[in-house]
Coordinates of C-alpha atoms in Angstrom, one line a residue:
M1 CA 150.3 155.2 170.8
T2 CA 148.4 153.1 173.4
A3 CA 148.4 149.7 175.0
P4 CA 146.3 147.0 173.3
V5 CA 142.6 147.3 174.0
R6 CA 140.9 144.0 174.8
E7 CA 137.5 144.9 173.2
R8 CA 135.8 142.1 171.2
R9 CA 134.6 143.9 168.1
M10 CA 134.6 141.3 165.3
S11 CA 131.3 139.7 164.1
S12 CA 130.9 136.1 163.1
V13 CA 130.5 137.3 159.5
T14 CA 133.9 139.0 159.5
A15 CA 135.5 136.0 161.2
S16 CA 134.0 133.7 158.6
F17 CA 135.1 136.0 155.8
L18 CA 138.7 136.0 157.2
V19 CA 138.7 132.2 157.2
V20 CA 137.5 132.2 153.5
A21 CA 139.9 135.0 152.5
T22 CA 142.9 133.4 154.0
M23 CA 142.1 130.0 152.5
I24 CA 141.2 131.1 149.0
G25 CA 144.7 132.5 148.2
T26 CA 147.6 131.5 146.2
G27 CA 147.2 127.7 146.3
I28 CA 144.0 127.1 144.4
F29 CA 145.0 129.4 141.5
T30 CA 148.6 128.2 141.2
T31 CA 149.2 124.6 142.4
T32 CA 147.2 122.4 140.0
G33 CA 150.0 122.4 137.4
Y34 CA 152.5 121.3 140.0
L35 CA 150.1 118.5 141.1
V36 CA 149.7 117.2 137.5
R37 CA 153.5 117.2 137.2
D38 CA 154.0 115.2 140.5
I39 CA 150.9 112.9 140.5
G40 CA 150.6 112.2 136.7
S41 CA 146.8 111.5 136.8
Y42 CA 143.9 114.0 136.6
A43 CA 141.7 111.7 138.7
G44 CA 144.6 111.5 141.2
V45 CA 144.8 115.3 141.3
L46 CA 141.1 115.6 142.0
L47 CA 141.3 112.9 144.7
A48 CA 144.2 114.8 146.3
W49 CA 141.9 117.9 146.6
L50 CA 139.2 115.8 148.2
I51 CA 141.6 114.2 150.7
G52 CA 143.0 117.7 151.5
G53 CA 139.4 119.0 152.1
L54 CA 138.6 116.0 154.3
T55 CA 141.8 116.7 156.3
A56 CA 141.0 120.4 156.6
M57 CA 137.5 119.7 157.9
C58 CA 138.7 117.2 160.5
G59 CA 141.3 119.7 161.6
A60 CA 138.7 122.5 161.8
L61 CA 136.5 120.3 164.0
A62 CA 139.3 119.8 166.5
Y63 CA 140.4 123.4 166.4
A64 CA 136.8 124.5 167.0
E65 CA 136.8 122.7 170.4
L66 CA 140.1 124.2 171.4
I67 CA 139.4 127.8 170.5
A68 CA 135.9 127.7 172.0
A69 CA 137.4 126.6 175.3
I70 CA 140.4 129.0 175.1
P71 CA 139.1 132.0 173.2
S72 CA 142.1 134.4 173.1
N73 CA 144.3 135.8 170.4
G74 CA 147.5 134.0 169.4
G75 CA 146.4 130.9 167.6
E76 CA 148.7 127.9 168.1
Y77 CA 150.9 130.1 170.4
R78 CA 148.2 130.3 173.1
L79 CA 146.8 126.8 172.4
L80 CA 150.1 125.0 172.6
T81 CA 151.3 127.0 175.6
R82 CA 148.2 126.0 177.4
V83 CA 148.2 122.3 176.3
F84 CA 151.9 121.5 176.4
N85 CA 154.3 124.2 177.8
R86 CA 155.8 127.6 177.1
P87 CA 158.7 126.5 174.8
V88 CA 156.4 124.6 172.5
G89 CA 154.0 127.6 172.4
F90 CA 156.8 130.0 171.6
M91 CA 158.1 127.7 168.9
A92 CA 154.6 127.8 167.4
A93 CA 154.6 131.6 167.5
W94 CA 157.9 131.8 165.7
A95 CA 156.8 129.2 163.1
S96 CA 153.6 131.1 162.5
L97 CA 155.5 134.3 161.9
V98 CA 157.9 132.8 159.4
V99 CA 155.9 130.0 157.8
G100 CA 152.2 130.6 158.6
F101 CA 152.1 134.3 157.5
A102 CA 155.2 135.8 156.1
A103 CA 155.8 132.9 153.6
P104 CA 152.1 132.9 152.4
M105 CA 152.2 136.7 152.1
A106 CA 155.3 136.4 149.9
A107 CA 153.7 133.7 147.8
S108 CA 150.4 135.4 147.4
S109 CA 151.9 138.7 146.4
V110 CA 154.2 137.1 143.9
A111 CA 151.1 135.3 142.4
F112 CA 149.3 138.6 142.4
E113 CA 152.0 140.2 140.3
S114 CA 152.1 137.2 138.0
Y115 CA 148.3 137.3 137.4
A116 CA 148.3 141.1 137.1
Y117 CA 150.9 141.0 134.4
A118 CA 149.0 138.1 132.7
A119 CA 146.0 140.4 132.6
L120 CA 148.0 143.2 131.0
G121 CA 149.8 141.0 128.6
F122 CA 153.2 142.6 129.4
E123 CA 155.4 143.4 132.4
P124 CA 155.8 147.2 132.9
L125 CA 157.9 147.0 136.1
P126 CA 160.9 145.0 137.2
K127 CA 160.3 141.6 138.8
N128 CA 158.8 141.8 142.4
V129 CA 158.2 145.5 142.4
L130 CA 154.5 145.2 142.2
A131 CA 154.4 142.4 144.7
I132 CA 156.3 144.5 147.3
A133 CA 154.1 147.5 146.5
L134 CA 151.0 145.5 147.3
I135 CA 152.1 144.3 150.7
T136 CA 153.5 147.7 151.6
A137 CA 150.1 149.4 150.9
L138 CA 148.1 146.8 152.8
A139 CA 150.5 146.8 155.8
V140 CA 150.1 150.6 156.1
L141 CA 146.3 150.3 155.9
H142 CA 146.1 147.6 158.7
A143 CA 148.6 149.5 160.9
V144 CA 146.6 152.7 160.6
S145 CA 142.9 151.6 160.7
V146 CA 141.5 148.3 161.8
A147 CA 137.9 149.3 161.0
G148 CA 138.9 150.5 157.5
A149 CA 140.8 147.3 156.9
E150 CA 137.8 145.1 158.0
R151 CA 135.5 146.9 155.5
F152 CA 138.1 146.5 152.8
Q153 CA 138.6 142.8 153.7
N154 CA 134.9 142.0 153.7
W155 CA 134.1 143.5 150.3
F156 CA 137.2 141.9 148.6
T157 CA 136.2 138.5 150.1
V158 CA 132.7 138.7 148.8
G159 CA 134.2 139.5 145.4
K160 CA 136.5 136.5 145.7
I161 CA 133.7 134.1 146.5
L162 CA 131.7 135.4 143.5
L163 CA 134.8 135.0 141.3
V164 CA 135.4 131.4 142.2
G165 CA 131.7 130.5 142.2
S166 CA 131.2 132.1 138.7
L167 CA 134.3 130.3 137.3
V168 CA 132.9 127.0 138.6
V169 CA 129.6 127.6 136.9
A170 CA 131.0 128.8 133.6
G171 CA 133.6 126.1 133.5
G172 CA 131.0 123.5 134.3
V173 CA 129.2 124.4 131.1
A174 CA 132.2 124.7 128.8
G175 CA 134.6 122.0 130.2
D176 CA 135.2 118.5 129.0
F177 CA 134.9 116.6 132.3
G178 CA 135.4 113.2 130.6
R179 CA 139.1 114.3 130.3
I180 CA 139.5 113.9 134.1
A181 CA 139.0 110.1 133.9
H182 CA 141.3 109.6 130.9
E183 CA 144.1 112.3 131.1
T184 CA 147.0 110.4 132.8
S185 CA 150.6 109.5 132.4
K186 CA 150.3 106.6 134.8
P187 CA 147.5 104.3 136.2
L188 CA 145.5 105.8 139.1
G189 CA 146.6 103.1 141.5
E190 CA 150.2 103.7 140.7
A191 CA 149.7 107.4 141.0
L192 CA 148.1 107.1 144.5
A193 CA 150.9 104.8 145.7
S194 CA 153.7 107.1 144.5
P195 CA 155.7 109.5 146.7
G196 CA 154.6 112.2 144.3
F197 CA 151.0 111.9 145.5
A198 CA 151.9 112.4 149.2
V199 CA 154.1 115.3 148.3
G200 CA 151.3 116.7 146.1
L201 CA 149.2 116.7 149.3
I202 CA 151.7 119.1 150.7
F203 CA 150.8 121.6 147.9
V204 CA 147.1 120.9 148.6
S205 CA 147.6 121.3 152.4
Y206 CA 149.2 124.7 151.7
A207 CA 146.3 125.7 149.5
Y208 CA 143.9 124.7 152.3
S209 CA 145.9 126.4 155.0
G210 CA 143.9 129.2 156.7
W211 CA 141.1 126.9 157.9
N212 CA 142.5 127.6 161.4
T213 CA 142.4 131.4 161.0
A214 CA 139.7 131.8 163.6
A215 CA 142.2 130.7 166.2
Y216 CA 144.3 133.7 165.6
I217 CA 141.6 136.3 166.1
A218 CA 139.7 134.5 168.9
G219 CA 140.2 137.4 171.3
E220 CA 138.6 139.8 168.8
V221 CA 135.4 137.9 168.1
K222 CA 132.1 138.7 169.9
T223 CA 130.5 135.8 171.8
P224 CA 133.4 133.5 170.9
E225 CA 132.0 130.3 172.3
R226 CA 129.3 130.4 169.6
N227 CA 130.8 132.4 166.8
L228 CA 134.3 130.8 166.6
P229 CA 133.2 127.2 165.8
R230 CA 130.6 128.6 163.4
A231 CA 133.2 130.7 161.5
L232 CA 135.7 127.8 161.3
L233 CA 133.3 125.2 160.1
F234 CA 131.3 127.4 157.7
G235 CA 134.3 129.0 156.2
T236 CA 136.2 125.7 155.8
G237 CA 133.2 123.8 154.3
L238 CA 132.5 126.5 151.8
V239 CA 136.1 126.6 150.6
V240 CA 136.3 122.8 150.2
L241 CA 133.3 122.9 147.9
L242 CA 134.7 125.8 145.9
Y243 CA 138.2 124.2 145.6
V244 CA 137.0 120.8 144.4
G245 CA 134.7 122.6 141.8
I246 CA 137.4 124.9 140.5
T247 CA 140.0 122.1 140.3
A248 CA 137.5 120.0 138.2
V249 CA 137.1 123.0 135.9
F250 CA 140.9 123.5 135.5
L251 CA 141.4 119.8 134.7
S252 CA 138.5 119.7 132.3
A253 CA 139.9 122.7 130.3
T254 CA 143.0 121.4 128.7
D255 CA 145.8 118.7 128.6
G256 CA 148.3 118.1 131.3
A257 CA 151.3 119.4 129.4
T258 CA 149.6 122.8 129.1
L259 CA 148.8 123.0 132.8
V260 CA 152.3 121.9 133.8
A261 CA 153.9 124.5 131.5
A262 CA 151.7 127.3 132.9
E263 CA 153.3 126.9 136.4
E264 CA 151.6 129.3 138.7
R265 CA 149.4 130.8 136.0
V266 CA 147.3 127.7 135.7
G267 CA 144.1 129.6 136.1
H268 CA 145.0 131.8 133.1
A269 CA 145.9 128.8 131.0
A270 CA 142.7 126.9 131.8
C271 CA 140.5 130.0 131.0
A272 CA 142.3 130.6 127.8
A273 CA 141.6 127.0 126.7
L274 CA 137.9 127.3 127.6
F275 CA 137.0 130.8 126.5
G276 CA 140.0 132.4 124.7
E277 CA 142.9 134.7 125.5
W278 CA 140.9 137.9 126.2
A279 CA 138.6 136.0 128.6
A280 CA 141.7 134.6 130.3
R281 CA 143.1 138.1 130.7
G282 CA 139.9 139.2 132.4
L283 CA 140.0 136.3 134.7
S284 CA 143.6 136.9 135.5
A285 CA 142.7 140.5 136.6
L286 CA 139.9 139.1 138.8
I287 CA 142.3 136.5 140.3
A288 CA 144.8 139.3 141.0
V289 CA 142.1 141.2 142.9
G290 CA 141.2 138.1 144.8
L291 CA 144.8 137.7 145.9
V292 CA 144.7 141.2 147.3
S293 CA 142.1 139.9 149.8
A294 CA 144.4 136.9 150.7
V295 CA 147.3 139.2 151.5
G296 CA 145.1 141.5 153.5
A297 CA 143.7 138.6 155.6
L298 CA 147.3 137.4 156.4
I299 CA 148.2 140.9 157.5
A300 CA 145.1 141.1 159.6
T301 CA 145.6 137.9 161.6
G302 CA 149.4 137.2 161.8
P303 CA 150.5 140.2 163.8
L304 CA 148.0 139.3 166.6
I305 CA 150.1 136.3 167.4
Y306 CA 153.3 138.3 167.9
A307 CA 151.3 140.9 169.9
S308 CA 150.0 138.1 172.1
A309 CA 153.5 136.7 172.7
G310 CA 154.7 140.2 173.5
E311 CA 152.3 140.4 176.4
D312 CA 154.2 137.4 178.0
Y313 CA 157.8 138.1 177.0
P314 CA 159.5 141.3 178.2
R315 CA 161.9 141.4 175.3
L316 CA 159.1 141.2 172.8
R317 CA 156.9 143.9 174.5
V318 CA 157.4 146.3 171.6
F319 CA 155.2 144.0 169.4
T320 CA 152.1 144.9 171.5
V321 CA 152.3 148.6 170.6
R322 CA 149.3 149.9 168.6
R323 CA 148.2 153.2 167.2
A324 CA 144.7 154.2 168.5
G325 CA 142.3 152.4 166.2
G326 CA 145.0 150.6 164.4
G327 CA 146.8 147.2 164.5
P328 CA 150.0 146.3 166.3
I329 CA 152.4 148.3 164.2
Y330 CA 155.7 146.7 165.0
S331 CA 154.2 143.2 164.6
I332 CA 152.9 144.2 161.2
A333 CA 156.3 145.7 160.3
L334 CA 158.2 142.5 161.3
Q335 CA 155.9 140.2 159.2
Y336 CA 156.2 142.7 156.3
G337 CA 160.0 142.7 156.4
L338 CA 160.2 138.9 156.4
A339 CA 157.8 138.7 153.5
V340 CA 159.9 141.1 151.5
I341 CA 163.0 139.0 152.1
M342 CA 161.2 135.9 150.9
I343 CA 159.9 137.6 147.8
L344 CA 163.4 138.6 146.9
S345 CA 165.2 135.4 147.7
A346 CA 163.0 132.2 147.3
Q347 CA 161.6 130.2 144.5
Y348 CA 157.8 130.1 144.3
D349 CA 157.3 126.3 144.6
A350 CA 160.0 126.0 147.2
I351 CA 158.0 128.4 149.4
L352 CA 154.9 126.3 149.0
I353 CA 156.5 123.0 149.9
Y354 CA 158.4 124.5 152.9
S355 CA 155.3 126.2 154.2
G356 CA 153.0 123.2 153.7
F357 CA 155.4 120.8 155.4
T358 CA 156.1 123.0 158.5
L359 CA 152.4 124.0 158.9
S360 CA 151.4 120.3 158.8
I361 CA 153.6 119.6 161.8
L362 CA 152.3 122.6 163.7
A363 CA 148.6 121.7 163.0
A364 CA 149.2 118.1 164.0
L365 CA 150.7 119.2 167.3
T366 CA 147.7 121.4 167.9
V367 CA 145.1 118.8 167.0
L368 CA 146.9 116.3 169.2
G369 CA 146.1 118.9 172.0
V370 CA 142.4 117.8 171.9
F371 CA 143.5 114.5 173.5
V372 CA 146.0 116.1 175.9
L373 CA 143.7 118.8 177.1
R374 CA 140.8 116.4 177.7
R375 CA 143.1 114.2 179.8
N376 CA 144.8 117.1 181.7
E377 CA 141.7 119.4 182.1
P378 CA 138.6 117.2 182.0
N379 CA 136.5 119.8 183.8
L380 CA 137.4 122.7 181.5
A381 CA 134.2 124.3 180.0
R382 CA 133.9 123.2 176.4
P383 CA 131.1 125.1 174.6
Y384 CA 131.8 123.0 171.5
R385 CA 133.1 119.4 171.5
T386 CA 134.7 117.9 168.4
W387 CA 132.2 116.0 166.2
G388 CA 133.3 112.4 165.5
H389 CA 136.2 112.5 168.1
P390 CA 138.4 110.5 168.4
W391 CA 138.0 109.2 164.8
T392 CA 138.0 112.5 163.0
T393 CA 140.9 113.7 165.2
L394 CA 142.9 110.5 164.5
L395 CA 142.2 110.7 160.8
F396 CA 143.6 114.2 160.7
L397 CA 146.8 113.1 162.5
L398 CA 147.3 110.1 160.3
L399 CA 146.9 112.0 157.1
S400 CA 149.2 114.8 158.3
M401 CA 151.9 112.4 159.3
W402 CA 151.6 110.6 156.0
M403 CA 152.3 113.9 154.1
V404 CA 155.2 114.8 156.5
V405 CA 157.0 111.4 156.2
Y406 CA 156.8 111.4 152.4
A407 CA 157.9 115.0 152.2
I408 CA 161.0 114.1 154.2
V409 CA 161.8 111.3 151.8
D410 CA 161.0 113.2 148.5
E411 CA 161.8 116.8 149.4
P412 CA 164.6 116.5 152.0
W413 CA 165.9 120.0 151.7
S414 CA 162.6 121.7 152.2
A415 CA 161.9 119.4 155.1
L416 CA 165.3 120.2 156.7
V417 CA 164.6 123.9 156.4
G418 CA 161.2 123.4 158.0
V419 CA 162.5 121.4 160.9
S420 CA 165.3 123.9 161.3
T421 CA 162.7 126.7 161.5
L422 CA 161.0 124.9 164.4
A423 CA 164.4 124.4 166.1
V424 CA 165.3 128.0 165.9
G425 CA 162.1 128.9 167.7
L426 CA 163.1 126.7 170.6
V427 CA 166.5 128.5 170.7
L428 CA 164.9 131.9 170.6
Y429 CA 162.7 131.0 173.5
R430 CA 165.8 130.8 175.8
W431 CA 166.7 134.4 174.7
A432 CA 163.2 135.9 175.1
R433 CA 162.5 134.7 178.6
P434 CA 158.8 134.8 179.8
A435 CA 157.7 137.3 182.3
E436 CA 157.4 136.2 185.9
G437 CA 154.0 134.9 186.9
I438 CA 152.7 134.4 183.3
S439 CA 149.8 132.0 183.0
A440 CA 149.5 129.8 180.0
G441 CA 145.8 130.2 180.1
P442 CA 143.5 132.7 178.4

């Protein structure tokens, strides 16, 4: 085993693929039924995806400035340590571990199992066995060989983009898009003004989470000042287009009651309505393959945060250890263990709300950092400056806080667990103690 090697090996293509792979995961294939249930209007559901896409793009613009100026691994950990202070940065690292990566790993692997069994038409193994087997295999791959994992990730991500794009085209031909304007249990204005719409945006924000992936692997990317903003903005923009398209296809396929009853198998239900059960089984198999890419992307990026924190905190130094040519093995093992616990203990939709709520707070703090860093370090080299600032930055903050406030009102228990997770991070900071002389900078 060797100390971490600070060699920038990742191309802009791989970085872009990681953004796309992390974003196109559980949410788009599973949340539309929950949104129909909570919002009650097909037009309102489509509008929620458009607002979520706008929010993600505004956030990506702000993150692009920050990570081009501070191009080191660690994501919000490094950024918030530099912008605010070490306790806030450590809290971000802890929240990223639990909420940003372990929880989505759990959700994606559970969705993988659900879609794999939908493809088979029966369940040959006890619940959660296949989900745990998936993350076990991918964790071992990433711990042993970074290069092999990158090749695996790129090919699976290309397949995922083709899958979603093909579904949008095929559904565009077969769907009844007039249904979107008329399928509703409440008027559009009432739906938009309801707490359910704002809480629905939490599901949407979870589905869009991953647009900030480039921040976690900034220390691995070649020529980061040019390639990081490019990866962030290209990856996010592509996913927004795909998400709006595929949601329109799902909504055009069948009635609201069918989508709500399908729960996380909404993609299967929509395809069955459009093309028949056997086509739906084929699509479910392809979605399951796509979710493999999502889990792999989470394993590729998350452990780099804990390895980065381990460089600064003596009691966390073990998380920097790598095999030669492999990833940070103890960081991967920690994230893997937390994901297994969540698979075995949590309800699927509860994971989504908890994750979306907590990640919205974390992202808002980071985007606020654009204002703070410009004030505190006006002479810092900024290879990229946020387009539309301050308006795009303020819009992201306002939309994020709108979701957070309504989630506290409508889903108080999930919000309480999210706030408690952040508080635990601050407590753990006192235990970990930073090494003497550590700089918050890159």
